[in-house]
Amino acid sequence: MCVQHQLQLLLFLAGLSLTKSYSVVVIGGGWAGYSASSTLASSSGADVEVTVLEASPRNSGGGLAGGWRTASGRPVEAGIHGFWREYQNTFRVMRDEIGLDLDDVLSDFTPSVLFSKNGRVATAPVLATSARKGSKSSKSSNPILSSISGSLPPPLDTALLADFDEKRLNLQDRISAVGLLSGWADFGQEDPDSWDRYDKISAEEFFLDYGGVTPNLYAELVSPMLHVLPMGPGSDISAAAALSCFHVFALQTRGAFDVRWAKGSLSDLIFDPWRVKLEEKGVRVEGGKRVNGIERAEDGDGMVVTAEDGSEYTADAVILAVGGTSAAKLKEGSKALKEAEGAKRVEDLRGVTCVATRIWLEPAPSPTTGLGGGAYSSTTLPKAVARAMGESPIAVVGAGVLLPELEETGFCIYDLQRMHAEQHMAEDTACLEVDMYRADGIADMSDDEIVELALRAVSSALKIDPLQVKVVDKAIVRARNAVSHFNIGSAAASPGIKWGRNVYACGDYIDRQGHASWSTEKAVVTGKQAAERVAKDLGLKGVKARVIPAAPDTPQLSNLRRLAKSIRRVSGAQRLPVPVPWTIGKWIGKGARP
């Protein structure tokens, strides 16, 4: 027997092991951080100590997606988050890693109603097979369209079956949207060349100058969607981000725009049980640990992470699971991050400020019943609000709803009595939430001023008389520059999973040219990918990301992509997007050649 085997036998008999012990520190505990930690905790054949450092002293988990309770015991969140049909990796985590029954924590797929500054524009239908037995997808009021809807490829199914307000969008407006097929087919969701090409122009320029949509369609439909999905005006969102976002959230598969909503606080329903599962796997989750330093250990092999309270952690690898602007702040004071080649442009990343306003009102004398969408069909919000939101408890509103404070601010209105079980059961209050995006100036207001603005915004958007209500309680969450801003050039600054030796990152701003996903789904995917990369570099066994690929192109889109490539090859347009035919005159007038 060789010396090594003799030593292994002696150590085994003594209850010891030659297996190397590793430590990984995950900074941030939202979807990305918890996904990375859960994936690492699945390691076999190695001793891995995973520590999650949460900035929040509440230790509630979830980062921006999580929440807490007020002194009066009412639940608060940093905004309401939807779960789109193609969040396949997110759903698998909820089922397989947390052990949740999706129907217990999420509503059925719910339609959303879109409003521009001029009023209601459209109701997005639920198109694909519903999540629950017995539930049905939406039908068009036009019997001919209903009969052919099953054979329509995306995005024609959404375009034809959505219930548009004819006063807002006429036939010419809707036909002009056909021009967007050119850019949609030309832009490869996971193609670096496409991202480079479309990341250099604004979404507004693409839609109007290349896509050929009418100014009215842009103002009434496209612009409001930009304000609440990538969260900004078209002039300050890159065309690449807009095309990717719209593809993932609405166009990639039949029913891609179908959304489910949590039946309560994400902390209560998802992150609290997830934290328990992580701790059962040996993961240590520590709250109140706002990190302010990441440096290399003196031996040069490991990392040292310090928190504001003086706590210090040594690690073989560090995973940053924080937002891009937070990562940039950490880089400012960290020599190790400054030297990381993969983080060289992280300071160019920008953030969007969001303000979540949850308002508890004195309930109406009697409930309004028979309402559509949502987990529940009744509410005690004011009758005018209930009737205006009769199709759905979610109203998606573009910017500029006749209020100067909202000139560049889009927002969503939620009737939480029809969405959350706890609010539905409450007899002493009615609960309304207004989440505002690109809300820098609003974040500087007082709580009372924000509540007053939110109520005026609801009245203005829904075209109802000013609300005369009694506010029982309120909770305002200001997330300053906390949401990723996908402005022109942002994809070029988007870092990959590995930043340098021992340093990794995950989140929705990471690897934009990679897996075609957004928001929560992108955070989950990159969290798992970061864990897998750490395991590969450290030699850990049994750690697999097992990421579900994004939905493949439909046959129709595949054919369009081949046509787009042929047109680009024949036209010689290698840099800018290829404009649709009816915009060529505009380009000739400019003396420009795409």
Coordinates of C-alpha atoms in Angstrom, one line a residue:
M1 CA 0.0 0.0 0.0
C2 CA 1.4 3.4 -1.0
V3 CA 2.0 6.2 1.5
Q4 CA -0.9 8.3 0.3
H5 CA -3.3 5.3 0.6
Q6 CA -2.0 4.5 4.1
L7 CA -2.5 8.2 5.1
Q8 CA -6.0 8.2 3.7
L9 CA -6.8 5.0 5.6
L10 CA -5.5 6.4 8.9
L11 CA -7.4 9.7 8.4
F12 CA -10.6 7.7 7.5
L13 CA -10.3 5.6 10.7
A14 CA -9.8 8.8 12.7
G15 CA -12.9 10.3 11.1
L16 CA -10.9 12.8 9.0
S17 CA -10.6 13.3 5.2
L18 CA -8.0 14.4 2.7
T19 CA -10.9 16.1 0.7
K20 CA -10.1 19.8 0.3
S21 CA -12.5 22.2 2.0
Y22 CA -13.7 25.2 -0.1
S23 CA -15.5 28.3 0.9
V24 CA -17.6 30.5 -1.4
V25 CA -19.1 33.9 -0.4
V26 CA -22.2 35.0 -2.3
I27 CA -22.9 38.8 -1.9
G28 CA -26.6 39.4 -2.3
G29 CA -29.5 37.1 -1.6
G30 CA -32.1 37.7 -4.3
W31 CA -33.0 35.4 -7.2
A32 CA -29.4 35.4 -8.5
G33 CA -27.7 34.9 -5.1
Y34 CA -30.1 32.2 -3.9
S35 CA -29.9 30.3 -7.2
A36 CA -26.1 30.3 -7.1
S37 CA -26.1 29.2 -3.5
S38 CA -28.6 26.4 -4.1
T39 CA -26.6 25.1 -7.1
L40 CA -23.3 25.2 -5.2
A41 CA -24.9 23.4 -2.3
S42 CA -25.6 20.4 -4.6
S43 CA -21.8 19.6 -4.8
S44 CA -20.9 16.1 -4.1
G45 CA -17.4 14.7 -3.2
A46 CA -16.2 18.0 -1.8
D47 CA -16.7 20.1 1.4
V48 CA -18.1 23.4 0.3
E49 CA -19.1 26.1 2.7
V50 CA -21.4 28.6 1.1
T51 CA -22.2 31.9 2.9
V52 CA -24.8 34.4 1.6
L53 CA -24.3 38.0 2.8
E54 CA -27.6 40.0 2.8
A55 CA -27.4 43.8 3.2
S56 CA -30.9 44.0 4.8
P57 CA -30.8 43.6 8.5
R58 CA -34.2 41.9 8.3
N59 CA -32.6 38.9 6.7
S60 CA -35.8 38.4 4.8
G61 CA -34.1 37.4 1.6
G62 CA -35.1 38.3 -2.0
G63 CA -33.1 41.5 -2.5
L64 CA -35.3 43.9 -4.4
A65 CA -37.8 41.1 -5.1
G66 CA -38.2 40.4 -1.4
G67 CA -40.1 42.3 1.3
W68 CA -40.8 42.8 5.0
R69 CA -43.6 43.8 7.3
T70 CA -44.3 47.2 8.8
A71 CA -44.6 47.9 12.5
S72 CA -48.3 47.3 12.2
G73 CA -47.7 43.9 10.6
R74 CA -48.7 44.8 7.0
P75 CA -46.6 43.3 4.2
V76 CA -44.4 45.5 2.1
E77 CA -42.4 44.8 -1.1
A78 CA -40.1 46.7 -3.3
G79 CA -42.5 46.5 -6.2
I80 CA -44.8 43.7 -7.6
H81 CA -43.2 41.1 -9.8
G82 CA -44.8 39.0 -12.5
F83 CA -43.9 35.5 -13.6
W84 CA -44.1 35.2 -17.4
R85 CA -44.9 32.0 -19.2
E86 CA -41.3 31.4 -20.4
Y87 CA -39.8 31.7 -16.9
Q88 CA -39.0 28.0 -17.2
N89 CA -35.9 28.0 -15.0
T90 CA -37.6 30.0 -12.4
F91 CA -40.6 27.7 -12.2
R92 CA -38.3 24.7 -12.0
V93 CA -36.4 26.2 -9.0
M94 CA -39.7 26.9 -7.3
R95 CA -40.9 23.4 -7.9
D96 CA -37.8 21.2 -7.5
E97 CA -35.5 23.2 -5.3
I98 CA -37.9 24.9 -2.9
G99 CA -40.7 22.3 -3.1
L100 CA -43.5 24.7 -3.9
D101 CA -46.8 23.9 -5.7
L102 CA -47.0 26.7 -8.2
D103 CA -50.7 26.8 -8.0
D104 CA -50.5 27.4 -4.3
V105 CA -48.3 30.5 -4.6
L106 CA -49.2 31.9 -8.1
S107 CA -52.4 33.0 -9.7
D108 CA -53.6 31.6 -13.0
F109 CA -52.3 33.5 -16.1
T110 CA -53.9 36.9 -16.0
P111 CA -54.6 39.5 -18.7
S112 CA -53.1 43.0 -18.4
V113 CA -54.7 46.2 -19.6
L114 CA -52.4 48.8 -21.3
F115 CA -53.1 52.5 -20.9
S116 CA -51.3 55.4 -22.6
K117 CA -51.6 59.0 -21.5
N118 CA -54.8 59.2 -23.5
G119 CA -56.6 56.3 -21.9
R120 CA -57.1 52.6 -22.4
V121 CA -55.2 51.2 -25.4
A122 CA -55.6 47.4 -25.3
T123 CA -56.1 44.3 -23.2
A124 CA -53.5 41.7 -23.7
P125 CA -55.2 38.3 -24.0
V126 CA -54.2 35.1 -22.3
L127 CA -53.3 33.0 -25.4
A128 CA -51.8 29.6 -24.5
T129 CA -53.2 26.7 -22.5
S130 CA -54.0 28.0 -19.1
A131 CA -52.1 26.9 -16.0
R132 CA -55.1 25.3 -14.3
K133 CA -57.5 22.6 -15.4
G134 CA -60.8 24.0 -16.5
S135 CA -59.3 27.5 -17.2
K136 CA -59.6 28.8 -20.7
S137 CA -57.4 31.1 -22.8
S138 CA -58.8 34.4 -24.0
K139 CA -61.0 34.5 -27.1
S140 CA -61.4 37.4 -29.5
S141 CA -64.8 39.0 -29.9
N142 CA -64.4 38.4 -33.6
P143 CA -65.5 34.8 -34.3
I144 CA -63.4 34.6 -37.4
L145 CA -60.2 35.5 -35.5
S146 CA -61.1 33.1 -32.7
S147 CA -61.5 30.3 -35.2
I148 CA -58.0 30.8 -36.7
S149 CA -56.2 31.9 -33.6
G150 CA -54.8 28.5 -32.9
S151 CA -52.9 28.4 -36.2
L152 CA -51.5 31.9 -35.9
P153 CA -47.7 32.2 -35.1
P154 CA -46.5 34.8 -32.6
P155 CA -46.6 37.8 -32.8
L156 CA -49.6 37.7 -35.1
D157 CA -51.7 35.9 -32.5
T158 CA -51.2 38.7 -29.9
A159 CA -51.6 41.4 -32.5
L160 CA -54.9 40.1 -33.9
L161 CA -56.4 38.8 -30.7
A162 CA -55.6 41.7 -28.4
D163 CA -58.6 43.9 -27.6
F164 CA -57.5 47.2 -29.0
D165 CA -59.4 50.5 -28.5
E166 CA -60.2 51.6 -32.1
K167 CA -60.2 55.2 -30.9
R168 CA -56.5 54.9 -30.0
L169 CA -55.2 52.7 -32.8
N170 CA -56.7 52.6 -36.3
L171 CA -56.1 49.9 -38.9
Q172 CA -53.2 51.8 -40.5
D173 CA -51.5 52.0 -37.2
R174 CA -51.8 48.3 -36.6
I175 CA -50.7 47.4 -40.1
S176 CA -47.6 49.5 -39.7
A177 CA -46.5 47.1 -37.0
V178 CA -45.7 44.5 -39.7
G179 CA -42.5 46.5 -40.4
L180 CA -41.2 45.3 -37.0
L181 CA -40.9 41.8 -38.3
S182 CA -37.9 42.9 -40.2
G183 CA -35.9 43.9 -37.2
W184 CA -37.3 41.1 -35.1
A185 CA -36.0 38.6 -37.7
D186 CA -32.7 40.4 -38.2
F187 CA -31.9 40.6 -34.5
G188 CA -30.4 37.3 -33.1
Q189 CA -31.3 37.0 -29.5
E190 CA -28.0 35.3 -28.6
D191 CA -25.9 36.7 -31.4
P192 CA -23.0 39.1 -30.4
D193 CA -23.0 40.8 -33.8
S194 CA -26.7 41.6 -33.5
W195 CA -26.3 43.0 -30.0
D196 CA -23.4 45.2 -31.2
R197 CA -25.3 46.5 -34.2
Y198 CA -28.6 47.3 -32.4
D199 CA -27.1 48.4 -29.1
K200 CA -25.7 51.5 -30.8
I201 CA -29.1 53.1 -31.7
S202 CA -32.1 54.0 -29.5
A203 CA -35.3 52.1 -29.5
E204 CA -37.1 55.2 -30.6
E205 CA -34.9 55.5 -33.7
F206 CA -35.3 51.9 -34.5
F207 CA -39.1 51.8 -34.3
L208 CA -39.8 55.0 -36.1
D209 CA -36.9 55.3 -38.6
Y210 CA -36.1 51.6 -39.3
G211 CA -39.3 49.7 -38.3
G212 CA -41.6 52.2 -39.9
V213 CA -44.4 52.2 -37.3
T214 CA -46.7 55.1 -37.3
P215 CA -46.0 57.9 -34.7
N216 CA -49.4 57.1 -33.2
L217 CA -48.7 53.4 -32.8
Y218 CA -45.4 54.3 -31.2
A219 CA -47.0 56.8 -28.8
E220 CA -50.0 54.7 -27.9
L221 CA -48.5 51.2 -27.7
V222 CA -44.7 50.9 -28.1
S223 CA -43.7 53.8 -25.8
P224 CA -45.9 52.7 -22.8
M225 CA -44.5 49.2 -23.1
L226 CA -40.9 50.6 -23.1
H227 CA -41.7 52.6 -20.0
V228 CA -42.7 49.6 -17.9
L229 CA -40.7 46.7 -19.3
P230 CA -37.1 48.0 -19.9
M231 CA -38.3 51.0 -17.8
G232 CA -37.4 54.1 -19.8
P233 CA -38.3 56.3 -22.8
G234 CA -37.4 55.0 -26.2
S235 CA -34.8 57.7 -26.6
D236 CA -32.9 56.3 -23.6
I237 CA -33.3 52.5 -24.3
S238 CA -31.1 50.7 -26.8
A239 CA -32.8 49.1 -29.7
A240 CA -31.1 45.8 -28.8
A241 CA -32.6 45.9 -25.3
A242 CA -36.1 46.7 -26.7
L243 CA -36.0 43.9 -29.3
S244 CA -34.7 41.4 -26.8
C245 CA -37.2 42.5 -24.1
F246 CA -40.2 42.4 -26.4
H247 CA -39.1 39.0 -27.8
V248 CA -38.8 37.4 -24.4
F249 CA -41.8 38.9 -22.8
A250 CA -44.3 38.9 -25.7
L251 CA -43.1 37.4 -29.0
Q252 CA -41.0 34.3 -28.7
T253 CA -43.7 31.7 -28.2
R254 CA -47.5 31.5 -28.3
G255 CA -48.7 33.0 -25.0
A256 CA -45.2 34.5 -24.0
F257 CA -47.0 37.6 -22.7
D258 CA -49.2 35.5 -20.4
V259 CA -48.3 36.4 -16.8
R260 CA -48.9 34.8 -13.4
W261 CA -48.7 36.8 -10.1
A262 CA -47.8 35.9 -6.6
K263 CA -50.7 35.5 -4.2
G264 CA -48.9 37.4 -1.5
S265 CA -45.5 38.7 -0.5
L266 CA -42.6 37.0 -2.3
S267 CA -40.7 36.8 1.0
D268 CA -43.5 34.9 2.7
L269 CA -44.3 32.6 -0.2
I270 CA -40.9 32.0 -1.8
F271 CA -37.8 33.4 -0.1
D272 CA -38.6 32.4 3.4
P273 CA -39.1 28.7 2.5
W274 CA -36.1 28.9 0.1
R275 CA -33.9 30.2 2.9
V276 CA -34.9 27.2 5.0
K277 CA -34.1 24.8 2.2
L278 CA -30.7 26.4 1.8
E279 CA -29.9 26.3 5.5
E280 CA -30.9 22.6 5.5
K281 CA -28.2 22.1 2.8
G282 CA -25.6 23.8 5.0
V283 CA -25.7 27.3 3.4
R284 CA -25.2 30.1 6.0
V285 CA -27.4 33.1 5.3
E286 CA -26.4 36.3 7.3
G287 CA -28.5 39.5 7.3
G288 CA -27.3 43.0 8.0
K289 CA -24.0 42.4 6.2
R290 CA -23.6 45.2 3.8
V291 CA -20.3 44.5 2.0
N292 CA -17.9 47.4 1.6
G293 CA -14.6 45.6 0.6
I294 CA -13.4 42.7 -1.6
E295 CA -9.7 42.1 -1.7
R296 CA -7.2 39.3 -2.4
A297 CA -5.9 37.4 0.6
E298 CA -2.2 37.9 1.4
D299 CA -1.3 34.6 0.0
G300 CA -2.9 35.7 -3.3
D301 CA -4.9 32.5 -3.7
G302 CA -8.1 33.5 -2.0
M303 CA -10.3 36.5 -1.3
V304 CA -11.2 38.5 1.8
V305 CA -14.7 40.1 2.0
T306 CA -15.4 42.8 4.6
A307 CA -18.8 44.1 5.8
E308 CA -19.6 47.6 7.2
D309 CA -20.0 46.1 10.7
G310 CA -16.4 44.9 10.6
S311 CA -17.1 41.3 9.9
E312 CA -14.6 39.6 7.7
Y313 CA -14.9 36.5 5.5
T314 CA -12.2 34.5 3.7
A315 CA -13.2 32.6 0.5
D316 CA -11.8 30.6 -2.4
A317 CA -14.3 32.4 -4.6
V318 CA -16.7 35.4 -4.4
I319 CA -19.9 35.7 -6.4
L320 CA -21.4 39.2 -6.7
A321 CA -25.2 38.8 -6.9
V322 CA -26.0 42.5 -6.6
G323 CA -27.2 45.0 -9.2
G324 CA -24.8 46.6 -11.7
T325 CA -24.7 50.0 -9.9
S326 CA -24.0 48.3 -6.6
A327 CA -21.2 46.3 -8.2
A328 CA -19.7 49.5 -9.6
K329 CA -19.7 51.0 -6.0
L330 CA -17.9 48.0 -4.7
K331 CA -15.4 48.3 -7.5
E332 CA -14.6 51.9 -6.5
G333 CA -13.0 50.7 -3.2
S334 CA -11.7 47.3 -4.2
K335 CA -8.3 46.9 -5.8
A336 CA -9.1 43.3 -6.6
L337 CA -12.2 44.4 -8.6
K338 CA -10.3 47.2 -10.3
E339 CA -7.8 44.7 -11.5
A340 CA -10.5 42.2 -12.7
E341 CA -10.4 42.2 -16.5
G342 CA -14.1 41.2 -16.7
A343 CA -15.2 44.2 -14.7
K344 CA -13.4 46.9 -16.6
R345 CA -16.6 48.6 -17.8
V346 CA -19.0 47.9 -14.9
E347 CA -18.9 51.6 -13.8
D348 CA -20.5 52.5 -17.2
L349 CA -23.7 50.6 -16.1
R350 CA -26.6 52.8 -15.0
G351 CA -29.6 52.2 -12.9
V352 CA -33.3 53.1 -12.9
T353 CA -35.0 54.5 -9.8
C354 CA -38.2 52.9 -8.8
V355 CA -40.7 54.0 -6.2
A356 CA -43.2 51.4 -4.9
T357 CA -46.2 52.9 -3.1
R358 CA -48.6 50.6 -1.2
I359 CA -51.6 52.4 0.2
W360 CA -54.2 50.9 2.6
L361 CA -57.6 52.8 2.2
E362 CA -60.8 52.8 4.2
P363 CA -62.9 50.2 2.3
A364 CA -65.9 51.1 0.2
P365 CA -69.3 50.5 1.9
S366 CA -69.9 47.4 -0.3
P367 CA -67.6 45.4 -2.5
T368 CA -67.6 45.5 -6.3
T369 CA -68.1 42.0 -7.6
G370 CA -67.9 40.0 -10.8
L371 CA -64.5 41.5 -11.9
G372 CA -62.3 39.8 -14.4
G373 CA -58.7 38.5 -14.1
G374 CA -56.9 38.0 -10.9
A375 CA -57.1 35.4 -8.2
Y376 CA -60.2 37.0 -6.7
S377 CA -63.2 38.7 -8.4
S378 CA -64.2 41.3 -5.9
T379 CA -62.7 44.4 -4.3
T380 CA -63.5 47.1 -1.8
L381 CA -61.4 49.7 -3.6
P382 CA -63.5 52.8 -4.6
K383 CA -66.2 51.8 -7.1
A384 CA -64.7 54.1 -9.9
V385 CA -61.3 52.3 -9.6
A386 CA -62.9 48.9 -9.5
R387 CA -65.0 49.5 -12.6
A388 CA -62.1 51.1 -14.6
M389 CA -60.0 48.0 -13.8
G390 CA -62.8 45.5 -14.3
E391 CA -60.9 43.5 -16.9
S392 CA -57.8 42.9 -14.8
P393 CA -56.4 43.9 -11.4
I394 CA -53.2 45.1 -13.3
A395 CA -53.1 48.4 -15.3
V396 CA -49.9 49.1 -17.2
V397 CA -49.5 52.8 -17.8
G398 CA -47.1 54.7 -20.0
A399 CA -45.5 58.1 -19.2
G400 CA -46.9 61.6 -19.3
V401 CA -50.5 61.0 -18.0
L402 CA -51.2 64.7 -17.8
L403 CA -49.1 65.2 -14.7
P404 CA -45.7 67.1 -15.0
E405 CA -44.2 64.8 -12.3
L406 CA -44.8 61.8 -14.6
E407 CA -43.5 63.2 -17.8
E408 CA -40.9 60.3 -18.2
T409 CA -42.4 58.0 -15.5
G410 CA -44.3 54.9 -16.4
F411 CA -46.2 53.0 -13.7
C412 CA -48.3 50.0 -12.9
I413 CA -51.5 50.0 -10.8
Y414 CA -52.3 46.9 -8.8
D415 CA -55.6 46.0 -7.0
L416 CA -54.0 43.8 -4.4
Q417 CA -57.4 42.8 -3.0
R418 CA -57.8 40.8 -6.2
M419 CA -54.2 39.4 -6.2
H420 CA -53.1 38.7 -2.6
A421 CA -54.9 36.4 -0.3
E422 CA -54.0 38.4 2.8
Q423 CA -55.3 41.6 1.4
H424 CA -58.5 39.9 0.1
M425 CA -59.2 38.6 3.5
A426 CA -58.7 42.0 5.2
E427 CA -62.1 43.5 6.3
D428 CA -60.8 46.9 7.6
T429 CA -58.8 48.1 4.6
A430 CA -58.6 48.0 0.8
C431 CA -55.1 47.8 -0.7
L432 CA -53.8 49.6 -3.7
E433 CA -50.3 49.6 -5.1
V434 CA -48.7 52.0 -7.6
D435 CA -45.2 51.2 -8.7
M436 CA -43.4 54.0 -10.6
Y437 CA -40.4 53.6 -12.8
R438 CA -37.7 56.2 -13.7
A439 CA -38.9 58.1 -10.7
D440 CA -35.7 60.0 -9.5
G441 CA -37.5 63.2 -8.7
I442 CA -40.4 61.3 -7.0
A443 CA -38.0 59.5 -4.7
D444 CA -37.0 62.8 -3.2
M445 CA -40.6 63.6 -2.2
S446 CA -42.0 63.0 1.3
D447 CA -44.1 59.9 1.9
D448 CA -47.3 62.0 2.0
E449 CA -46.4 63.7 -1.2
I450 CA -45.8 60.4 -3.0
V451 CA -49.1 59.0 -1.8
E452 CA -50.9 62.1 -3.0
L453 CA -49.2 61.9 -6.4
A454 CA -49.9 58.1 -6.7
L455 CA -53.7 58.7 -6.1
R456 CA -53.7 61.5 -8.7
A457 CA -51.9 59.3 -11.1
V458 CA -54.5 56.5 -10.7
S459 CA -57.3 59.0 -11.4
S460 CA -55.6 60.5 -14.4
A461 CA -54.6 57.2 -16.0
L462 CA -58.0 55.6 -15.5
K463 CA -59.9 58.7 -16.6
I464 CA -62.0 58.9 -13.4
D465 CA -62.8 61.8 -11.1
P466 CA -60.2 62.7 -8.4
L467 CA -60.3 60.1 -5.6
Q468 CA -61.7 61.2 -2.3
V469 CA -60.4 58.5 0.0
K470 CA -59.2 58.1 3.6
V471 CA -55.7 56.7 3.8
V472 CA -55.4 54.3 6.7
D473 CA -51.8 53.3 6.2
K474 CA -49.0 53.6 3.7
A475 CA -45.6 52.1 2.9
I476 CA -43.1 53.7 0.4
V477 CA -40.1 51.9 -0.9
R478 CA -37.5 54.0 -2.7
A479 CA -35.1 51.9 -4.8
R480 CA -32.6 54.5 -6.1
N481 CA -30.8 53.5 -9.3
A482 CA -31.4 49.9 -8.2
V483 CA -32.9 48.4 -11.4
S484 CA -30.7 47.7 -14.4
H485 CA -31.0 50.5 -17.1
F486 CA -30.6 49.1 -20.6
N487 CA -29.6 52.4 -22.3
I488 CA -27.8 52.8 -25.6
G489 CA -24.4 51.1 -25.3
S490 CA -25.3 49.1 -22.1
A491 CA -24.9 45.7 -23.7
A492 CA -21.3 46.6 -24.6
A493 CA -20.7 47.3 -20.9
S494 CA -22.4 44.1 -19.8
P495 CA -19.9 41.9 -18.1
G496 CA -19.7 38.1 -18.3
I497 CA -20.0 35.5 -15.5
K498 CA -16.3 35.5 -14.6
W499 CA -14.7 38.8 -13.9
G500 CA -11.2 37.5 -12.9
R501 CA -9.5 34.9 -10.7
N502 CA -11.8 34.0 -7.8
V503 CA -14.4 36.7 -8.8
Y504 CA -17.7 35.9 -10.5
A505 CA -21.0 37.7 -10.9
C506 CA -24.7 37.0 -11.7
G507 CA -27.8 39.1 -12.2
D508 CA -30.1 40.4 -15.0
Y509 CA -27.4 42.7 -16.3
I510 CA -24.9 39.9 -16.8
D511 CA -24.0 38.3 -20.1
R512 CA -26.7 40.1 -22.1
Q513 CA -25.7 38.4 -25.3
G514 CA -26.1 34.9 -23.7
H515 CA -29.2 33.1 -22.6
A516 CA -32.2 35.0 -24.1
S517 CA -34.0 35.9 -20.8
W518 CA -34.8 38.9 -18.7
S519 CA -35.4 40.0 -15.2
T520 CA -36.1 37.2 -12.7
E521 CA -35.4 34.5 -15.2
K522 CA -32.1 36.0 -16.2
A523 CA -31.0 36.3 -12.6
V524 CA -31.9 32.7 -12.0
V525 CA -30.0 31.5 -15.1
T526 CA -26.9 33.5 -14.5
G527 CA -26.9 32.5 -10.8
K528 CA -26.8 28.9 -11.8
Q529 CA -24.2 29.5 -14.5
A530 CA -21.9 31.4 -12.0
A531 CA -22.1 28.5 -9.6
E532 CA -21.2 26.0 -12.3
R533 CA -18.2 28.1 -13.4
V534 CA -17.0 28.4 -9.8
A535 CA -17.3 24.6 -9.4
K536 CA -15.4 24.0 -12.6
D537 CA -12.5 26.3 -11.5
L538 CA -12.3 24.9 -8.0
G539 CA -12.7 21.3 -9.2
L540 CA -16.0 20.6 -7.4
K541 CA -18.0 17.6 -8.5
G542 CA -21.7 17.3 -9.0
V543 CA -22.4 21.0 -9.6
K544 CA -24.4 21.4 -12.8
A545 CA -26.3 24.5 -13.8
R546 CA -28.8 22.4 -15.8
V547 CA -30.2 25.6 -17.4
I548 CA -33.2 25.1 -19.6
P549 CA -32.4 26.8 -22.9
A550 CA -34.6 29.7 -24.1
A551 CA -37.5 28.7 -26.3
P552 CA -36.3 27.9 -29.9
D553 CA -37.4 30.0 -32.8
T554 CA -40.8 29.1 -34.3
P555 CA -40.6 27.7 -37.9
Q556 CA -42.1 31.0 -39.1
L557 CA -39.4 33.1 -37.3
S558 CA -36.6 30.7 -38.6
N559 CA -37.8 31.4 -42.2
L560 CA -37.9 35.1 -41.5
R561 CA -34.3 35.0 -40.1
R562 CA -33.0 33.3 -43.2
L563 CA -34.7 35.9 -45.4
A564 CA -33.3 38.7 -43.2
K565 CA -29.7 37.3 -43.6
S566 CA -30.2 37.1 -47.4
I567 CA -31.3 40.7 -47.5
R568 CA -28.4 41.9 -45.3
R569 CA -26.0 40.0 -47.5
V570 CA -27.4 41.3 -50.8
S571 CA -27.8 44.9 -49.6
G572 CA -24.3 45.0 -48.0
A573 CA -25.8 46.6 -44.8
Q574 CA -23.4 45.1 -42.3
R575 CA -23.6 47.8 -39.6
L576 CA -27.0 49.4 -39.1
P577 CA -30.4 47.6 -39.0
V578 CA -32.0 47.0 -42.3
P579 CA -34.9 49.4 -42.7
V580 CA -38.3 48.3 -44.1
P581 CA -39.1 49.3 -47.6
W582 CA -41.5 52.2 -46.8
T583 CA -38.7 54.0 -44.8
I584 CA -36.1 53.9 -47.6
G585 CA -37.3 57.4 -48.8
K586 CA -36.5 58.8 -45.3
W587 CA -32.9 57.4 -45.6
I588 CA -32.4 58.7 -49.1
G589 CA -33.6 62.1 -47.9
K590 CA -31.0 62.0 -45.2
G591 CA -28.3 61.1 -47.7
A592 CA -27.6 58.0 -45.5
R593 CA -27.1 54.4 -46.4
P594 CA -27.8 51.7 -43.8

